[in-house]
Coordinates of C-alpha atoms in Angstrom, one line a residue:
M1 CA -6.7 37.1 -1.6
S2 CA -4.2 37.6 1.7
F3 CA -5.1 35.7 4.8
Y4 CA -3.2 35.2 8.2
I5 CA -4.2 31.6 10.1
K6 CA -4.3 32.2 13.9
N7 CA -7.0 29.8 14.8
N8 CA -6.2 26.9 17.3
F9 CA -8.2 24.5 15.5
V10 CA -6.8 25.1 12.2
L11 CA -3.3 25.2 13.3
F12 CA -3.8 21.6 15.1
G13 CA -5.1 20.3 11.9
I14 CA -1.9 21.2 9.9
S15 CA 0.1 19.9 12.8
F16 CA -1.8 16.7 13.1
L17 CA -1.7 16.2 9.4
L18 CA 2.2 16.6 9.3
L19 CA 2.7 14.4 12.3
A20 CA 0.3 11.6 12.2
P21 CA 2.3 8.3 11.1
V22 CA -0.9 6.7 8.9
A23 CA -1.5 5.9 5.6
L24 CA -3.8 3.8 3.5
E25 CA -2.8 1.8 0.3
T26 CA -4.6 3.0 -2.4
F27 CA -3.4 0.7 -5.5
Q28 CA -0.4 -1.3 -6.7
V29 CA 1.7 -0.4 -9.6
S30 CA 3.8 -3.7 -11.0
S31 CA 2.7 -5.5 -7.4
K32 CA 4.1 -2.6 -5.3
P33 CA 1.9 -0.9 -3.0
V34 CA 1.2 3.0 -3.3
F35 CA 0.1 4.7 0.2
F36 CA -1.7 7.7 0.4
V37 CA -0.4 9.1 3.5
L38 CA -2.3 11.6 5.8
S39 CA 0.0 14.9 5.3
D40 CA -0.8 14.2 1.3
F41 CA -4.0 16.1 2.2
L42 CA -1.7 18.9 2.9
I43 CA -0.6 19.1 -0.4
I44 CA -4.2 19.1 -1.9
I45 CA -5.6 22.0 0.4
I46 CA -2.5 24.3 0.2
S47 CA -2.4 23.6 -3.6
I48 CA -5.9 24.9 -3.6
L49 CA -5.7 28.0 -1.6
F50 CA -2.4 28.6 -3.7
F51 CA -4.3 28.5 -6.9
C52 CA -6.9 30.6 -5.5
H53 CA -4.4 33.2 -4.5
L54 CA -2.8 33.2 -7.8
I55 CA -6.7 33.8 -9.8
V56 CA -7.2 36.8 -7.1
Q57 CA -3.8 38.1 -7.6
K58 CA -4.1 37.4 -11.1
G59 CA -1.3 35.6 -11.4
K60 CA 0.8 37.8 -9.5
F61 CA 3.1 36.0 -7.4
K62 CA 6.9 36.2 -6.5
F63 CA 8.9 33.1 -6.6
E64 CA 11.9 33.7 -4.5
K65 CA 15.5 32.3 -4.4
Y66 CA 15.1 29.3 -2.3
S67 CA 11.5 28.3 -4.0
R68 CA 13.2 28.5 -7.0
Y69 CA 16.2 26.3 -6.5
V70 CA 13.5 23.7 -4.9
M71 CA 11.2 23.6 -8.3
F72 CA 14.3 23.3 -10.3
C73 CA 15.6 20.4 -8.5
I74 CA 11.7 19.0 -8.5
V75 CA 11.8 19.1 -12.3
G76 CA 15.0 17.4 -12.3
L77 CA 14.1 14.3 -10.5
F78 CA 10.7 14.2 -12.2
I79 CA 12.8 14.3 -15.7
L80 CA 14.8 11.4 -14.4
G81 CA 12.0 9.4 -13.2
L82 CA 10.3 10.2 -16.9
L83 CA 13.0 8.6 -18.6
G84 CA 13.0 5.4 -16.4
A85 CA 9.6 4.8 -17.1
I86 CA 10.2 5.4 -20.7
R87 CA 13.0 3.1 -20.7
L88 CA 11.7 0.5 -18.5
G89 CA 7.8 0.5 -20.1
E90 CA 6.0 1.1 -17.0
L91 CA 5.1 3.6 -14.6
T92 CA 7.1 2.5 -11.3
P93 CA 10.3 4.6 -11.9
L94 CA 8.2 7.8 -12.5
L95 CA 6.1 6.9 -9.1
S96 CA 9.4 6.4 -7.3
S97 CA 10.9 9.6 -8.6
I98 CA 7.4 11.4 -7.2
K99 CA 7.7 9.8 -3.9
L100 CA 11.1 11.2 -3.4
F101 CA 10.6 14.6 -4.5
K102 CA 7.2 14.7 -2.8
S103 CA 9.1 16.0 0.3
F104 CA 10.1 19.0 -1.7
L105 CA 6.6 20.2 -2.2
F106 CA 6.4 20.4 1.6
F107 CA 9.5 22.8 1.7
L108 CA 7.3 24.9 -0.7
I109 CA 4.3 24.6 1.7
G110 CA 6.2 25.5 4.7
Y111 CA 7.6 28.3 3.0
Y112 CA 4.2 29.6 1.7
L113 CA 2.5 29.4 5.1
A114 CA 5.6 30.7 6.9
S115 CA 4.2 34.4 6.3
R116 CA 0.3 33.3 7.2
L117 CA 0.9 31.4 10.6
N118 CA 0.9 32.8 13.9
I119 CA 4.7 31.4 14.6
K120 CA 4.1 31.3 18.2
L121 CA 0.8 29.5 18.2
F122 CA 2.2 27.2 15.7
I123 CA 4.9 25.9 17.6
K124 CA 2.8 25.2 20.5
S125 CA 0.3 23.4 18.4
L126 CA 3.1 21.1 17.1
S127 CA 4.2 20.3 20.5
L128 CA 0.4 19.5 21.8
T129 CA -0.2 17.7 18.6
S130 CA 3.0 15.5 19.3
L131 CA 1.8 14.7 22.7
I132 CA -1.5 13.9 21.6
I133 CA -0.2 11.5 19.3
I134 CA 2.1 9.9 21.7
C135 CA -1.1 9.3 24.0
I136 CA -2.7 7.6 21.1
L137 CA 0.2 5.5 20.3
V138 CA 0.1 4.2 24.0
I139 CA -3.6 3.6 24.2
S140 CA -3.6 2.1 20.7
D141 CA -1.0 -0.4 21.8
V142 CA -3.0 -1.3 24.9
I143 CA -6.4 -1.7 23.0
W144 CA -5.5 -3.1 19.8
G145 CA -1.7 -4.2 20.2
S146 CA -0.1 -6.9 22.1
F147 CA 0.9 -4.7 24.8
P148 CA 3.3 -5.0 27.2
I149 CA 5.0 -7.4 24.8
P150 CA 7.4 -5.4 22.4
R151 CA 7.4 -4.0 19.8
L152 CA 5.5 -1.0 20.9
G153 CA 4.3 1.9 18.7
G154 CA 2.9 -0.2 16.3
Y155 CA -0.8 0.8 16.3
F156 CA -2.6 4.3 15.7
F157 CA -6.2 3.5 16.8
H158 CA -6.8 0.2 14.9
F159 CA -4.7 1.2 12.1
E160 CA -1.4 -0.3 11.7
V161 CA 1.4 2.4 11.9
Y162 CA 2.9 3.1 8.3
G163 CA 6.1 1.6 7.6
F164 CA 6.3 0.0 11.2
P165 CA 8.6 -0.9 12.8
N166 CA 12.1 0.8 11.7
S167 CA 11.2 3.9 9.7
P168 CA 8.7 5.2 12.1
A169 CA 10.8 4.1 15.0
V170 CA 13.4 6.9 13.9
F171 CA 10.5 9.4 13.1
Y172 CA 9.5 9.2 16.8
T173 CA 12.5 11.1 17.8
V174 CA 10.6 14.1 15.8
L175 CA 7.6 13.8 18.3
F176 CA 10.2 13.8 21.3
S177 CA 11.9 16.7 20.0
L178 CA 8.7 18.6 19.6
V179 CA 7.3 17.3 23.2
F180 CA 10.3 18.3 24.7
L181 CA 10.4 21.8 23.0
G182 CA 7.0 22.4 24.7
G183 CA 8.3 21.4 27.7
M184 CA 10.8 23.8 27.7
Q185 CA 8.5 26.6 26.7
A186 CA 5.7 26.3 29.1
N187 CA 5.5 26.9 32.8
G188 CA 4.4 24.9 35.7
I189 CA 2.3 21.6 35.6
R190 CA 2.2 22.0 31.6
S191 CA 5.8 21.7 31.6
Y192 CA 6.2 18.7 33.9
S193 CA 3.5 16.9 31.6
Y194 CA 5.5 17.5 28.4
F195 CA 8.5 16.3 30.2
L196 CA 6.7 13.4 31.4
F197 CA 5.6 12.5 28.0
S198 CA 9.0 12.8 26.5
I199 CA 10.0 10.0 28.6
V200 CA 7.0 7.9 27.4
I201 CA 8.0 8.5 23.8
S202 CA 11.5 7.5 24.6
V203 CA 10.6 4.3 26.3
I204 CA 8.5 3.4 23.0
I205 CA 11.3 4.1 20.8
V206 CA 13.7 1.6 23.0
A207 CA 10.4 -0.7 22.8
T208 CA 10.2 -0.6 19.1
L209 CA 13.6 -2.5 19.1
S210 CA 14.9 -0.4 16.5
R211 CA 18.9 0.1 17.0
A212 CA 18.8 3.2 14.3
A213 CA 15.9 5.0 16.1
M214 CA 17.7 4.5 19.9
L215 CA 21.0 5.8 18.3
N216 CA 18.9 8.5 16.3
L217 CA 17.4 9.5 19.9
M218 CA 20.6 9.5 21.6
I219 CA 22.4 11.6 19.1
Y220 CA 19.7 14.1 19.1
I221 CA 20.0 14.7 22.8
M222 CA 23.5 14.7 22.9
L223 CA 23.7 17.2 20.1
M224 CA 21.1 19.4 22.1
F225 CA 23.3 19.0 25.1
L226 CA 26.5 20.1 23.4
L227 CA 24.7 22.8 22.0
R228 CA 24.0 23.8 25.8
R229 CA 20.2 23.9 25.3
K230 CA 18.4 24.4 28.4
G231 CA 17.3 21.4 30.2
F232 CA 19.3 18.6 28.4
G233 CA 22.2 18.4 30.5
I234 CA 19.9 17.4 33.5
Y235 CA 17.6 15.3 31.2
L236 CA 20.3 13.3 29.6
C237 CA 21.3 12.3 33.6
F238 CA 17.7 11.7 34.3
L239 CA 17.0 9.5 31.5
S240 CA 20.1 7.4 31.4
G241 CA 19.2 6.9 35.5
F242 CA 15.7 6.3 34.5
F243 CA 16.4 3.6 31.8
L244 CA 19.1 1.7 34.1
I245 CA 16.5 1.3 36.9
L246 CA 13.7 0.2 34.5
L247 CA 15.9 -2.1 32.4
S248 CA 17.2 -3.7 35.9
F249 CA 13.6 -4.0 37.2
L250 CA 12.5 -5.8 34.0
W251 CA 15.4 -7.9 33.9
V252 CA 15.1 -9.4 37.3
N253 CA 11.0 -9.4 37.6
H254 CA 10.1 -9.9 33.7
P255 CA 13.0 -10.9 31.7
E256 CA 10.4 -11.9 28.8
L257 CA 9.6 -8.1 28.0
I258 CA 13.2 -7.3 27.5
S259 CA 14.3 -10.6 25.8
G260 CA 13.8 -9.1 22.2
L261 CA 16.0 -6.1 23.2
A262 CA 18.7 -8.5 24.3
N263 CA 18.5 -10.3 21.0
K264 CA 19.1 -7.3 19.0
F265 CA 22.4 -6.4 20.7
A266 CA 23.5 -10.0 21.0
K267 CA 24.1 -9.5 17.4
F268 CA 27.3 -7.5 18.3
E269 CA 28.8 -10.7 19.5
Q270 CA 31.9 -12.0 17.6
G271 CA 31.1 -13.8 14.3
K272 CA 27.5 -12.3 13.9
D273 CA 26.2 -10.2 11.2
A274 CA 25.3 -7.1 13.4
S275 CA 24.2 -5.1 10.2
N276 CA 21.2 -7.6 9.5
G277 CA 22.5 -8.1 6.1
R278 CA 22.7 -4.6 5.2
F279 CA 26.5 -4.7 4.5
E280 CA 25.8 -7.2 1.6
I281 CA 23.1 -5.2 0.2
W282 CA 24.9 -1.8 0.4
F283 CA 27.9 -3.6 -1.8
T284 CA 25.4 -4.6 -4.3
A285 CA 24.0 -1.2 -4.5
L286 CA 27.3 0.4 -4.8
D287 CA 28.5 -2.3 -7.3
L288 CA 25.5 -1.2 -9.5
F289 CA 25.9 2.6 -9.0
S290 CA 29.6 2.4 -10.3
K291 CA 28.4 0.8 -13.5
S292 CA 26.2 3.9 -13.9
P293 CA 27.2 6.8 -11.8
I294 CA 25.8 10.1 -13.7
W295 CA 22.1 9.2 -13.6
G296 CA 21.8 5.8 -11.5
Y297 CA 19.1 3.6 -12.8
L298 CA 16.6 6.3 -13.5
F299 CA 14.5 5.2 -10.4
E300 CA 14.5 1.8 -11.5
P301 CA 13.3 -0.6 -8.6
F302 CA 16.2 -2.1 -6.8
S303 CA 14.0 -5.4 -6.6
N304 CA 15.1 -5.6 -10.2
Y305 CA 18.5 -6.6 -9.0
D306 CA 18.5 -7.8 -5.6
T307 CA 15.9 -9.9 -3.5
H308 CA 15.3 -6.4 -1.3
D309 CA 13.2 -3.6 -2.1
T310 CA 15.5 -1.1 -0.9
P311 CA 19.4 -0.6 0.2
H312 CA 18.6 0.2 3.7
N313 CA 20.6 3.4 3.3
Q314 CA 19.0 6.8 2.2
N315 CA 22.4 7.8 0.6
I316 CA 23.0 4.8 -1.4
E317 CA 19.5 4.6 -2.5
V318 CA 19.3 8.2 -3.8
I319 CA 22.8 7.6 -5.6
F320 CA 21.5 4.3 -7.3
K321 CA 18.0 5.7 -8.2
G322 CA 19.4 8.8 -9.5
G323 CA 23.2 8.8 -9.6
L324 CA 25.3 11.8 -8.8
L325 CA 23.0 14.0 -10.8
G326 CA 19.7 12.9 -8.5
A327 CA 22.0 13.2 -5.5
L328 CA 22.5 16.7 -6.5
F329 CA 18.9 17.5 -7.1
Y330 CA 17.9 15.6 -3.9
Y331 CA 20.4 17.1 -1.4
T332 CA 20.9 20.7 -2.3
P333 CA 17.8 22.0 -1.1
L334 CA 18.1 20.9 2.3
F335 CA 22.1 21.5 2.3
L336 CA 21.6 25.3 1.4
S337 CA 18.6 25.4 3.8
F338 CA 20.3 24.1 6.9
M339 CA 23.5 26.3 6.4
F340 CA 21.3 29.2 5.9
I341 CA 19.5 28.4 9.1
W342 CA 22.7 27.7 11.0
S343 CA 24.4 30.8 10.0
K344 CA 21.3 32.8 11.0
R345 CA 20.5 31.0 14.2
L346 CA 21.9 33.9 16.3
L347 CA 19.7 36.6 14.7
V348 CA 16.5 34.9 15.9
I349 CA 16.1 36.6 19.0
D350 CA 12.7 35.3 20.4
K351 CA 12.9 32.2 22.8
E352 CA 10.0 30.1 20.9
L353 CA 11.7 30.4 17.5
R354 CA 15.2 30.0 18.7
G355 CA 14.4 26.7 20.5
F356 CA 12.6 25.6 17.5
V357 CA 15.7 26.2 15.2
Y358 CA 17.9 24.4 17.4
C359 CA 15.7 21.2 17.3
Y360 CA 15.4 21.3 13.8
L361 CA 19.1 21.4 13.1
C362 CA 19.6 18.9 15.6
L363 CA 16.9 16.7 14.1
V364 CA 18.6 16.9 10.4
V365 CA 22.1 16.0 11.6
S366 CA 20.8 13.2 13.8
I367 CA 18.4 11.4 11.1
F368 CA 21.4 12.4 8.4
I369 CA 23.4 10.0 10.5
T370 CA 21.2 7.4 10.7
N371 CA 20.4 7.3 7.0
N372 CA 23.5 5.5 6.9
F373 CA 21.2 2.4 8.1
Q374 CA 17.6 3.5 7.0
P375 CA 16.1 5.4 4.2
N376 CA 14.8 7.7 6.5
F377 CA 13.8 10.7 4.0
S378 CA 12.0 8.2 2.0
Y379 CA 9.6 7.5 4.7
T380 CA 7.2 10.2 3.9
P381 CA 6.3 11.5 7.5
T382 CA 10.1 12.1 8.2
G383 CA 11.0 13.4 4.9
S384 CA 7.9 15.8 4.7
I385 CA 8.4 17.6 8.3
L386 CA 11.8 18.2 8.0
F387 CA 11.2 19.7 4.6
F388 CA 8.5 21.5 5.8
F389 CA 10.6 23.0 8.8
S390 CA 13.3 23.7 6.3
G391 CA 11.0 25.8 4.1
F392 CA 9.2 27.4 6.9
L393 CA 12.1 28.4 8.8
V394 CA 13.9 29.8 5.7
K395 CA 11.2 32.1 4.9
V396 CA 10.6 33.0 8.7
I397 CA 14.2 34.2 9.3
L398 CA 14.3 35.9 5.5
K399 CA 11.1 37.7 6.8
R400 CA 12.8 38.9 10.3
E401 CA 15.8 40.1 8.3
N402 CA 13.7 42.2 5.9
E403 CA 11.9 43.7 8.9
K404 CA 15.1 44.5 10.6
F405 CA 16.2 46.1 7.7
D406 CA 13.0 48.1 7.0
K407 CA 13.5 49.2 10.6
G408 CA 17.1 50.2 10.1
C409 CA 16.0 52.3 7.0
V410 CA 13.2 54.2 8.9
L411 CA 15.9 55.0 11.9
T412 CA 18.4 56.3 9.4

């Protein structure tokens, strides 16, 4: 059963499921809500296609090196969660481990689909879908939100955005990056339209009042500029000037609209806790980790030891839940993928894919930095899309290398 997807509607559907930050609460376990995120439909759909593939091929399917690493790490995290569920006598640790390694399933989905998608059309679909989602966010705020009073970006149609405000605010940099990528690869009025909407999403990011999101966007833009990606030097100057003029206008004419933003940065004044209590939470989590450094607390809820549900730091959350062993399972696939893609980036010769590769690399670095303030990978849309991109690009580059090798063999 071999299939190749190049239908624009199907590609848009895949892109929309990956990128839309929408979720529904399905049930609760130990008074903690369990959400079904829109991208979870991809797991169901692709799993069905994969097993149909196995049936037709009579179980013949080659699991390559990177996919084997990922499956090994999935099993490792699952075992840690299972042991925690047995020790605690409830399902919460197991569900917590599943939520963490669920992103790995998207690595496998991206890896599986890489040979079955028209790559250029898929990248264009991701950019167009991001632009449409930005339009929906703006229209939803006007109709169902409290526009123009911050925070913006809180509604997707009449649904509240999943995890709003901090986690999706960082995720919006993914939308920004894909929209800007569309502008770099388009021509004429389409290119200007993409650039215009990249400004719109940057305004939304600022208006969410999330300092982590603003930092994340700035780091991403600076990284792309340092890598000398086309247009980012001019864009950086233009965006800085635009915000300077916009904020000056609002400060003079509508000070109430930026009072929330001013209050956020007022916390940097001497004597105030600019971390919003995060330092205290981190020290509590690190102290707990020091007492069980190998396998952590087997995905036991952090709220069992503190008044907060999470340490508000992705790296500390991982070592608290799974210890050094869990961190090894969790970060190894992403680290190996990133290093492989970075080392092979110059071998990707076509313009569309090379731009996508740099987009991915800068997203991973910028979000890794802001992981120190937010559990960004635990936020399903962010984790899903970055792991999907990892698997997708690893497979695409491996495929390109094999094609180049085969051509070399033919020539010789």
